[in-house]
Amino acid sequence: MPFTDANVIKARAIIARYPHAKSAVLPLLHLAQDQDGWVSRDAMEEVAALLHIEPAQVLGTCSFYTMYKREPVGRLVVSVCTNVSCLVNQGPELLAALRARYAGDDDVFVEEVECLAACDLAPVLQVNYDYHGPVTPDAAATVIDEYKAGTRVARTVSGGRVA
Amino acid sequence: MAPKETRIVTKFLHEHPDDSWTIDAAVANGAYKSLRKALTEMTPEQIMNEQVKASGLRGRGGAGFGTGQKWSFLPKDVFPRYLAVNADEGEPSTFKDHMLVERDPHQLIEGIVITAFAIEAHVAFIYLRGEFALGADRLERALADAYARHFVGNNILDSGFDLEIVLHRGAGAYVAGDETGLLESLEGERALPRIKPPFPAVQGLYAQPTVVNNVETLSTVPHVISRGGEWYAGLGVNRSTGTRIFSVSGHVERPGNYEVELGMTFRDLIEGLAGGVRGGKQLKFFIPGGASSPWLLPEHLDSPLDMDYVQNDLKSMLGSGAVMVFDETVDPLLVAWRLSKFFAHESCGKCTPCREGSSWIERVLYRMSHGEGRPEDLDLLLDFGDNIVPGLNAPFAQTTICALGPSTMSPVVSLGRWFRDEIDERMRAQAEPTATKVLIR
Ligand SMILES: Cc1cc2nc3c(=O)[nH]c(=O)nc-3n(C[C@H](O)[C@H](O)[C@H](O)COP(=O)(O)O)c2cc1C
Ligand code: SF4
Ligand code: FES
């Protein structure tokens, strides 16, 4: 989807914060992902147009960073850490259990991630960038299902603002 | 006597766990008093020389460079200058900046404004790790409140000093935590580190003089101003002055952040404060300063948390202050493999030794840790590791643009140093009846 009118205004305000417009690439990609749940080709072209640069430059930057999803993902991005403090606290087992449980679920995208800087809570996961830990696979599934049912409010996908 | 924390930077957030991130609680507790003092009673030179240099404060991001000294490298009369705040915290098992951002954003903002005043910068960027969503919310709110009360913005506290602070969220890339990778990322590029020189102080953001400092470093600055550089220098040990926040995780009873006076022993930190190894098990090894630091053994527990001692005598480093504790059940090969997988994933690919080396190390460590190793594998790793870190002696020589390349060798060097016998024996056993194994994934 193209940026909504409100987001075009936001985008222009973001660009104005920087001495050089190209610095706004990351924030504008976050804005696009907040709006659509992922970053489409069209969104990259629109960001390029707003910044007066080539779409390939936006893609070049976008494709370097793991948070930007260049294909549609579910409403819920579940990021499970398996780096070493979680490794020795059943992080990989948590990842495997959630992958199996949500294998056919289009709403839930389970990904393996590097250290989330919350290792005292190991094993740690995020649901749309909200932290949960330490969690067993069953406790994690309960939490994820609450987000699915709307009894917990999830952030927009890029980890951007809540209210 | 039971070892104790010395809380300076973490005092307020512990005392006000329910609202420490709000401006009302912060101001009621004295936030921004140091800012007023700096702006009204001190010149930039006084802050830099008589306070921050005199305090002996060294960077808390990993490299431990003298903070006042770094500021003094800015070339005279070149403007504009920028301050870039490194809040990208990606070093595995480090979680202190995350806490400082979420739970005491005003302390950080105060440190930023004082530092910007000292280095004569009028724009500061906070490069916040993208995954820190709550941190972004709280920091955004804190900035808006600080602007509203004239702690940030034009003519701060009627001093005539102007500063804009821009919150900039990253998007998932460890190497964006390297100071020059960070600057590239801030310019809208892939976070590929830059060849130095020129150093950021001379040509940084938009090719202008730039200071890059870590969140904990800047959060310490208001305390140096309020109580004096000399007071701060009186804490700590040798050239490691003051306190540091250590993130202790892994197999300990009480994982968490502990702020202690430097000079305390690893034993007091791990056993005294963090409660020791969980479940009555034995300690097998620990990693003293983040994934990039070479590992240490139980026999090193009585060593002091002294940056120079750990580097020179223990051939490791205090790095980012992340202490990872592993009990006797842990397979060091598995930990080494997982860390090498991290480095291979995060290598930006700009330098051949790091790009090729990191993924080779990962593959060989994978087979070693998954029952498919060969007797010669450890020597093989050390042999090609020598092309990444010539000599393999700490502190590591660097053949690459940033320190990520050499860091890939920390787990490998540690295996060779401490676990050779155990590994040789296991590899011989794995190699025995060699069926047709897939040796490389
Ligand atoms: C690969 C790599 C990742 C780094 N990540 C971080 C980080 O997340 N946070 C940080 O403060 N410093 C990080 N550093 C260190 C920075 O380059 C830089 O030394 C530091 O931000 C300077 O601040 P200080 O002097 O206040 O410590 C990293 C360095 C490298 C090579
Ligand atoms: S050492 Fe590795 S991460 Fe650093 S610049 Fe070179 S390739 Fe990139
Ligand atoms: S290792 Fe999992 S959050 Fe740090």
XYZ file of C-alpha atoms and ligand atoms in Angstrom:
647
model
C 0.000 0.000 0.000
C 1.261 3.525 -0.686
C 1.882 5.654 2.404
C -1.327 7.047 3.819
C -1.632 10.829 3.779
C -0.872 10.922 7.481
C 2.258 8.867 6.937
C 3.434 11.086 4.090
C 3.262 14.000 6.519
C 5.138 11.940 9.094
C 7.724 10.975 6.493
C 8.373 14.609 5.600
C 8.790 15.482 9.268
C 11.273 12.644 9.686
C 13.292 13.758 6.672
C 13.443 17.298 8.042
C 15.167 16.037 11.184
C 18.349 15.168 9.307
C 21.015 17.379 7.780
C 21.078 14.966 4.816
C 17.898 13.365 3.534
C 19.390 9.938 2.929
C 19.733 9.469 6.682
C 15.975 8.996 6.709
C 16.148 5.659 4.863
C 15.975 3.524 8.013
C 13.182 5.480 9.708
C 11.118 5.597 6.514
C 11.494 1.857 6.055
C 10.289 1.412 9.634
C 7.345 3.647 8.846
C 6.456 1.550 5.795
C 6.751 -1.650 7.775
C 4.657 -0.234 10.610
C 1.955 0.553 8.087
C 1.961 -2.613 5.974
C 3.583 -5.235 8.181
C 6.400 -5.686 5.678
C 8.451 -3.684 3.168
C 7.244 -4.141 -0.391
C 8.988 -3.122 -3.603
C 6.460 -0.362 -3.996
C 7.245 0.919 -0.530
C 10.948 1.032 -1.349
C 10.197 2.944 -4.527
C 8.086 5.401 -2.608
C 10.816 5.894 -0.006
C 13.298 6.471 -2.824
C 11.043 9.067 -4.414
C 10.595 10.911 -1.129
C 14.369 11.032 -0.675
C 15.249 11.722 -4.316
C 17.457 8.647 -4.550
C 17.278 5.447 -6.601
C 15.102 2.520 -5.499
C 18.166 0.281 -5.743
C 19.847 2.388 -3.058
C 16.907 1.830 -0.764
C 16.928 -1.899 -1.481
C 20.673 -1.989 -0.892
C 20.242 -0.568 2.576
C 17.019 -2.402 3.387
C 18.388 -5.840 2.551
C 21.249 -5.452 5.035
C 19.053 -5.282 8.133
C 17.291 -8.295 9.590
C 14.273 -6.487 10.998
C 12.940 -5.471 7.608
C 10.763 -8.197 6.128
C 10.794 -8.052 2.360
C 8.029 -10.626 2.109
C 4.719 -10.594 3.938
C 4.959 -12.122 7.385
C 2.152 -12.927 9.773
C 0.565 -10.395 12.051
C 2.776 -11.666 14.815
C 6.536 -11.856 14.530
C 7.898 -14.188 17.186
C 11.655 -13.784 17.614
C 13.379 -16.482 19.639
C 16.950 -16.000 20.834
C 19.346 -18.941 20.669
C 22.590 -17.138 21.433
C 24.682 -18.601 24.210
C 22.962 -17.435 27.403
C 19.722 -18.718 25.915
C 21.467 -21.736 24.376
C 22.289 -23.055 27.848
C 18.771 -22.208 29.055
C 16.709 -24.202 26.517
C 16.441 -21.461 23.880
C 16.878 -23.878 20.966
C 14.241 -26.201 22.431
C 11.862 -23.256 22.724
C 12.495 -22.316 19.099
C 11.907 -25.869 17.869
C 8.686 -26.234 19.842
C 7.252 -22.958 18.546
C 8.296 -23.671 14.970
C 6.483 -26.986 15.139
C 3.406 -25.555 16.787
C 2.937 -22.653 14.381
C 4.182 -24.368 11.226
C 0.925 -23.970 9.321
C -0.195 -20.731 10.926
C -0.129 -17.731 8.594
C -0.631 -15.318 11.467
C 2.497 -16.303 13.328
C 5.995 -15.955 11.905
C 8.598 -17.657 14.092
C 12.206 -16.603 13.563
C 15.537 -17.409 15.215
C 17.416 -14.309 16.312
C 20.685 -13.318 17.920
C 21.037 -12.053 21.486
C 18.169 -9.719 22.360
C 20.034 -8.036 25.225
C 17.772 -9.511 27.869
C 19.852 -12.546 28.807
C 18.922 -12.422 32.481
C 15.484 -13.549 31.269
C 16.792 -16.508 29.250
C 15.259 -18.159 27.349
C 13.876 -15.015 25.770
C 11.490 -14.301 22.968
C 9.768 -11.251 21.582
C 6.285 -11.047 20.131
C 6.250 -8.032 17.844
C 9.176 -6.755 19.889
C 7.541 -7.125 23.299
C 9.791 -9.167 25.576
C 8.829 -12.366 27.377
C 11.115 -14.518 29.492
C 11.985 -16.839 30.922
C 9.321 -18.933 29.227
C 8.639 -22.611 28.683
C 7.263 -23.610 25.275
C 3.781 -23.955 26.755
C 3.893 -20.582 28.483
C 5.148 -19.008 25.268
C 2.291 -20.544 23.285
C -0.221 -19.222 25.805
C 1.171 -15.733 25.411
C 1.228 -15.930 21.622
C -2.333 -17.199 21.559
C -3.416 -14.260 23.700
C -1.921 -11.895 21.163
C -3.690 -13.825 18.420
C -7.001 -13.603 20.212
C -6.482 -9.887 20.821
C -6.525 -10.187 24.602
C -3.002 -8.800 24.569
C -2.158 -5.914 22.288
C 0.740 -6.423 19.959
C 2.955 -3.677 18.634
C 3.093 -2.994 14.952
C 5.588 -5.227 13.284
C 8.710 -3.109 13.101
C 8.758 -2.585 16.837
C 7.490 0.931 16.478
C 5.191 2.867 18.658
C 2.367 1.720 20.831
C -0.048 4.548 21.573
C 31.990 -9.532 54.338
C 29.501 -10.120 51.572
C 30.444 -8.220 48.422
C 28.265 -5.218 47.650
C 27.274 -3.230 44.625
C 28.360 0.405 44.402
C 25.392 2.004 42.734
C 25.983 5.322 41.052
C 24.550 5.039 37.549
C 21.960 2.451 38.634
C 21.043 3.953 42.012
C 17.984 5.900 40.949
C 16.444 3.178 38.800
C 16.723 0.744 41.686
C 15.191 3.164 44.169
C 12.278 4.086 41.916
C 11.428 0.915 40.041
C 7.875 2.034 39.257
C 8.482 5.371 37.599
C 12.207 6.003 37.188
C 11.710 6.725 33.459
C 9.300 9.614 34.018
C 10.484 13.194 34.077
C 8.675 13.995 37.308
C 10.384 11.230 39.234
C 13.732 12.010 37.638
C 13.614 15.731 38.343
C 12.364 15.164 41.894
C 15.453 13.053 42.372
C 17.847 15.720 41.113
C 18.046 14.954 37.397
C 19.391 17.822 35.266
C 21.075 19.504 38.241
C 24.441 18.536 36.820
C 23.378 20.014 33.515
C 22.594 23.336 35.163
C 25.918 23.232 36.968
C 27.826 22.458 33.772
C 26.102 25.154 31.744
C 26.344 27.883 34.364
C 29.571 27.182 36.230
C 31.857 25.483 33.717
C 33.398 26.049 30.328
C 33.602 23.243 27.774
C 37.370 23.004 28.413
C 36.822 22.690 32.145
C 34.334 19.879 31.669
C 36.665 18.054 29.330
C 39.916 18.526 31.234
C 39.189 19.191 34.885
C 36.250 16.831 35.144
C 36.026 14.068 32.559
C 39.735 13.610 31.839
C 40.521 13.904 35.522
C 37.911 11.270 36.339
C 39.794 8.666 34.323
C 36.464 7.565 32.818
C 37.010 5.085 29.989
C 34.480 4.055 27.361
C 32.007 1.409 28.453
C 31.180 0.241 24.919
C 33.995 -2.260 24.648
C 37.287 -0.673 23.720
C 37.826 1.194 26.996
C 39.261 4.317 25.421
C 39.679 7.402 27.650
C 36.515 9.456 27.257
C 37.983 12.907 27.825
C 40.915 11.999 25.619
C 38.588 10.975 22.796
C 36.780 14.304 23.018
C 40.072 16.190 22.891
C 40.907 14.687 19.470
C 38.332 16.905 17.784
C 40.166 19.271 15.462
C 40.003 22.897 16.565
C 37.670 25.224 14.741
C 35.997 22.643 12.528
C 32.213 22.858 12.720
C 29.569 21.527 12.743
C 30.445 18.681 15.065
C 28.191 15.812 16.007
C 27.645 13.532 18.940
C 26.503 9.994 18.139
C 25.222 7.935 21.035
C 25.862 4.248 20.701
C 22.718 2.546 22.042
C 22.956 -0.372 19.640
C 23.922 -2.910 22.320
C 24.371 -6.073 20.298
C 27.370 -7.759 21.910
C 25.964 -11.133 22.959
C 24.980 -11.327 26.625
C 25.272 -7.580 27.265
C 22.060 -6.042 28.580
C 23.036 -2.974 30.600
C 22.434 -0.198 28.049
C 19.019 -1.709 27.382
C 18.213 -1.230 31.081
C 19.643 2.303 31.213
C 17.588 3.380 28.192
C 14.343 1.849 29.405
C 14.658 2.719 33.057
C 16.665 5.934 33.249
C 16.376 7.812 29.951
C 16.727 11.216 31.620
C 20.129 10.355 33.060
C 21.237 9.489 29.522
C 19.746 12.661 28.042
C 21.442 14.748 30.713
C 24.776 13.088 29.894
C 24.212 13.751 26.204
C 23.501 17.455 26.700
C 26.532 17.954 28.954
C 28.767 16.090 26.523
C 27.442 18.000 23.518
C 28.126 21.242 25.386
C 31.660 20.088 26.193
C 32.450 19.143 22.597
C 30.497 22.072 21.124
C 28.049 19.985 19.135
C 24.544 21.226 18.413
C 23.058 18.023 17.054
C 23.208 14.617 18.723
C 21.878 11.339 17.373
C 20.896 8.421 19.553
C 21.384 5.254 17.542
C 19.048 2.894 19.366
C 18.983 -0.800 18.650
C 15.871 -1.430 16.513
C 14.593 -4.288 18.630
C 14.325 -2.067 21.734
C 10.688 -1.124 21.205
C 9.868 -0.169 24.777
C 13.181 1.670 24.969
C 12.187 3.669 21.879
C 8.818 4.554 23.392
C 10.318 5.664 26.676
C 13.174 7.567 25.110
C 10.845 9.330 22.716
C 8.608 10.342 25.578
C 11.566 11.392 27.704
C 12.964 13.540 24.904
C 9.626 15.275 24.388
C 9.399 15.997 28.119
C 13.002 17.205 28.264
C 12.395 19.558 25.333
C 9.255 20.874 27.032
C 11.231 21.751 30.157
C 14.095 23.365 28.241
C 16.678 20.722 29.079
C 17.051 20.141 25.329
C 16.367 22.467 22.389
C 17.167 26.127 21.939
C 18.741 28.234 24.666
C 18.848 25.392 27.161
C 18.141 26.676 30.684
C 18.782 30.213 29.393
C 22.439 29.432 28.832
C 22.473 30.304 25.149
C 23.447 26.719 24.297
C 21.323 24.954 21.652
C 21.052 21.221 21.088
C 18.779 19.045 18.976
C 18.639 15.355 19.883
C 17.391 12.951 17.221
C 16.326 9.442 18.119
C 17.314 7.080 15.313
C 16.285 3.447 15.409
C 18.486 0.740 13.964
C 17.042 -2.257 12.198
C 18.969 -5.361 13.192
C 22.721 -5.516 12.513
C 25.376 -6.147 15.173
C 28.050 -4.461 13.098
C 26.107 -1.193 13.257
C 27.426 -1.094 16.837
C 30.938 -0.531 15.534
C 31.363 3.209 15.650
C 31.999 3.657 11.934
C 29.359 1.076 10.961
C 27.012 3.141 13.093
C 27.869 6.312 11.207
C 27.291 4.626 7.839
C 23.956 3.357 9.092
C 23.037 6.844 10.310
C 23.765 8.104 6.822
C 21.210 5.661 5.428
C 23.683 3.078 4.175
C 24.460 -0.561 4.920
C 26.413 -0.593 8.196
C 29.792 -1.323 6.622
C 32.592 -0.123 8.917
C 35.007 2.429 7.510
C 38.757 2.172 7.185
C 40.505 4.267 9.832
C 42.107 6.765 9.725
C 40.415 9.125 9.377
C 38.940 8.535 12.822
C 35.406 9.737 13.541
C 36.752 12.560 15.699
C 38.294 14.016 12.556
C 35.858 12.876 9.861
C 32.783 11.147 11.168
C 29.133 11.724 10.409
C 28.729 13.526 7.074
C 32.539 13.793 7.098
C 32.385 16.184 10.064
C 34.125 15.772 13.435
C 32.080 13.315 15.494
C 32.273 11.788 18.934
C 30.755 8.331 19.367
C 30.102 7.298 22.961
C 28.322 4.444 24.624
C 25.122 4.797 26.687
C 26.762 3.810 29.971
C 29.682 6.160 29.351
C 27.343 9.092 28.805
C 25.083 8.091 31.690
C 28.115 8.375 33.963
C 28.963 11.927 32.903
C 26.314 13.710 35.059
C 27.760 12.020 38.155
C 31.272 13.102 37.274
C 30.001 16.663 36.973
C 27.984 16.640 40.175
C 30.601 15.055 42.419
C 33.766 15.933 40.553
C 36.313 14.168 38.405
C 38.623 13.665 41.336
C 35.951 11.937 43.360
C 35.288 9.529 40.488
C 38.982 8.873 39.998
C 39.162 7.851 43.646
C 36.899 4.895 42.950
C 38.075 1.773 41.208
C 41.555 0.423 40.735
C 44.631 1.586 38.793
C 43.591 2.919 35.388
C 40.144 1.352 35.740
C 38.459 4.109 37.676
C 34.901 4.257 38.909
C 32.191 1.662 38.625
C 30.946 -0.477 35.780
C 27.737 -2.344 35.198
C 28.347 -6.036 34.577
C 25.652 -8.119 32.918
C 25.924 -11.582 34.424
C 24.064 -14.414 32.705
C 24.149 -18.130 31.949
C 24.215 -20.688 34.733
C 24.064 -18.402 37.765
C 21.482 -18.314 40.523
C 20.740 -14.606 40.100
C 21.432 -13.400 36.566
C 21.238 -9.633 36.217
C 23.047 -6.317 36.012
C 25.408 -5.483 38.862
C 27.149 -2.139 39.201
C 30.383 -2.590 41.100
C 33.506 -0.668 41.830
C 36.230 -1.779 39.467
C 38.824 -3.875 41.201
C 36.302 -6.294 42.711
C 37.151 -9.908 41.861
C 35.289 -12.047 39.361
C 34.541 -14.354 42.283
C 32.763 -11.665 44.256
C 30.765 -10.708 41.198
C 29.842 -14.212 40.060
C 29.570 -16.012 43.379
C 28.864 -13.178 45.793
C 26.454 -11.022 43.821
C 25.072 -13.376 41.161
C 24.788 -16.260 43.603
C 27.283 -18.589 41.968
C 26.656 -21.520 39.685
C 23.075 -22.707 39.746
C 21.987 -25.960 41.337
C 25.239 -26.620 43.170
C 27.089 -27.504 39.977
C 30.743 -26.731 39.269
C 31.908 -23.850 37.106
C 33.485 -25.049 33.864
C 34.458 -21.725 32.280
C 33.277 -18.147 31.925
C 33.457 -15.440 29.288
C 34.465 -12.176 30.945
C 33.574 -9.408 28.497
C 31.106 -10.354 25.789
C 31.296 -12.833 22.924
C 34.356 -11.083 21.531
C 36.497 -11.776 24.596
C 38.652 -14.877 25.132
C 37.349 -17.255 27.801
C 38.585 -17.799 31.360
C 38.610 -20.686 33.828
C 37.697 -21.171 37.513
C 41.372 -20.581 38.351
C 40.942 -16.958 37.195
C 38.054 -16.171 39.540
C 40.212 -14.296 42.019
C 41.460 -11.857 39.400
C 40.340 -8.242 39.655
C 37.868 -6.535 37.351
C 40.622 -4.292 36.039
C 40.578 -3.616 32.307
C 44.357 -3.585 31.935
C 44.959 -6.605 34.144
C 42.434 -8.699 32.234
C 43.992 -7.639 28.955
C 47.675 -7.901 29.830
C 47.797 -10.696 32.381
C 44.815 -12.817 31.418
C 45.008 -12.147 27.660
C 41.315 -11.437 27.486
C 39.250 -8.285 27.986
C 36.460 -6.785 30.030
C 34.957 -5.584 26.742
C 31.278 -4.805 27.072
C 31.025 -6.083 30.660
C 29.027 -9.203 29.785
C 29.998 -12.093 32.026
C 28.675 -15.461 30.837
C 28.868 -18.366 33.215
C 28.868 -22.011 32.129
C 28.560 -25.035 34.408
C 30.242 -28.417 34.120
C 27.499 -29.830 31.867
C 28.233 -27.365 29.068
C 30.030 -28.468 25.935
C 32.599 -25.771 25.126
C 32.510 -26.817 21.472
C 28.800 -26.100 21.298
C 29.254 -22.638 22.815
C 32.142 -21.929 20.443
C 30.073 -23.066 17.482
C 27.088 -20.911 18.453
C 29.288 -17.847 18.874
C 30.996 -18.517 15.552
C 27.572 -18.797 13.940
C 26.796 -15.367 15.364
C 29.981 -13.844 13.945
C 29.480 -15.496 10.549
C 25.923 -14.171 10.423
C 26.933 -10.653 11.440
C 30.085 -10.258 9.345
C 29.364 -7.426 6.946
C 31.458 -9.064 4.237
C 33.723 -6.141 3.479
C 37.018 -7.859 4.438
C 38.022 -11.234 3.066
C 39.566 -12.715 6.236
C 36.409 -12.001 8.210
C 33.841 -12.837 5.543
C 35.457 -16.127 4.490
C 37.058 -16.949 7.812
C 33.959 -16.556 9.938
C 31.882 -18.960 7.860
C 34.712 -21.504 7.616
C 35.140 -21.441 11.350
C 31.417 -21.898 11.786
C 31.320 -24.935 9.507
C 34.282 -26.667 11.102
C 32.995 -25.962 14.606
C 29.605 -27.252 13.563
C 30.950 -30.633 12.590
C 33.165 -30.790 15.670
C 30.257 -30.045 17.980
C 27.820 -32.314 16.172
C 29.707 -35.603 16.201
C 31.383 -35.284 12.827
C 34.737 -33.756 13.688
C 38.183 -34.907 12.654
C 41.298 -35.222 14.822
C 43.056 -32.427 12.941
C 40.167 -29.947 13.143
C 41.387 -27.858 16.064
C 44.753 -27.363 14.409
C 43.019 -26.610 11.145
C 41.009 -23.877 12.849
C 44.074 -22.397 14.491
C 45.959 -22.586 11.211
C 43.497 -20.588 9.173
C 42.701 -18.441 12.165
C 46.280 -17.264 11.959
C 45.317 -15.553 8.698
C 42.674 -13.535 10.532
C 44.726 -12.820 13.652
C 48.432 -13.184 12.863
C 50.194 -14.777 15.808
C 46.940 -15.591 17.615
C 48.137 -13.691 20.675
C 45.898 -11.397 22.677
C 45.412 -8.514 22.306
C 44.571 -9.604 18.800
C 46.347 -8.131 15.802
C 43.885 -6.953 13.200
C 43.954 -7.670 9.480
C 40.469 -6.348 8.977
C 38.620 -3.051 8.963
C 36.817 -3.539 12.257
C 37.289 -5.671 15.338
C 34.573 -8.163 14.416
C 37.021 -10.151 12.293
C 39.510 -10.836 15.092
C 36.652 -11.469 17.522
C 35.714 -14.571 15.559
C 38.938 -16.102 16.839
C 38.212 -15.634 20.545
C 36.205 -18.862 20.911
C 38.737 -20.797 18.816
C 41.785 -19.517 20.667
C 40.014 -20.311 23.935
C 39.345 -23.894 22.885
C 43.006 -24.319 22.005
C 44.154 -22.714 25.224
C 41.947 -24.489 27.737
C 40.268 -27.519 26.222
C 42.760 -29.075 23.838
C 43.099 -32.413 25.605
C 39.359 -32.843 25.976
C 38.767 -31.923 22.340
C 41.585 -34.073 20.935
C 40.215 -37.071 22.744
C 36.689 -36.440 21.519
C 37.742 -35.858 17.929
C 39.716 -39.094 17.909
C 36.652 -40.933 19.154
C 34.384 -39.231 16.620
C 36.743 -40.053 13.805
C 37.044 -43.755 14.524
C 34.773 -45.943 12.419
C 34.385 -43.323 9.709
C 31.242 -44.238 7.960
C 30.380 -42.013 5.043
C 29.720 -38.917 7.035
C 28.765 -35.569 5.639
C 31.750 -33.658 6.828
C 30.749 -30.205 5.764
C 27.192 -29.002 5.730
C 31.463 -5.244 15.753
C 31.427 -4.210 16.825
C 30.244 -4.010 17.535
C 30.178 -3.039 18.532
N 28.990 -2.870 19.187
C 28.902 -1.887 20.127
C 27.654 -1.631 20.781
O 26.651 -2.295 20.532
N 27.606 -0.628 21.698
C 28.702 0.151 21.988
O 28.609 1.064 22.785
N 29.881 -0.082 21.386
C 30.004 -1.066 20.458
N 31.207 -1.256 19.825
C 32.336 -0.345 20.171
C 32.244 0.946 19.365
O 32.955 0.775 18.151
C 32.870 2.132 20.082
O 34.140 1.779 20.536
C 32.086 2.643 21.279
O 30.745 2.877 20.953
C 32.703 3.921 21.755
O 32.043 4.389 22.909
P 32.808 4.466 24.309
O 34.155 5.071 24.062
O 31.941 5.329 25.134
O 32.904 3.067 24.806
C 31.315 -2.257 18.836
C 32.495 -2.476 18.133
C 32.561 -3.437 17.154
C 33.852 -3.633 16.424
S 36.040 -7.200 10.014
Fe 34.212 -8.247 9.287
S 32.485 -7.054 10.047
Fe 34.319 -5.768 10.267
S 34.398 -4.573 8.362
Fe 35.595 -6.410 7.957
S 34.123 -7.898 7.080
Fe 32.941 -6.243 8.023
S 21.578 -14.669 24.728
Fe 19.415 -14.694 24.487
S 18.849 -12.656 25.047
Fe 21.012 -12.620 25.202
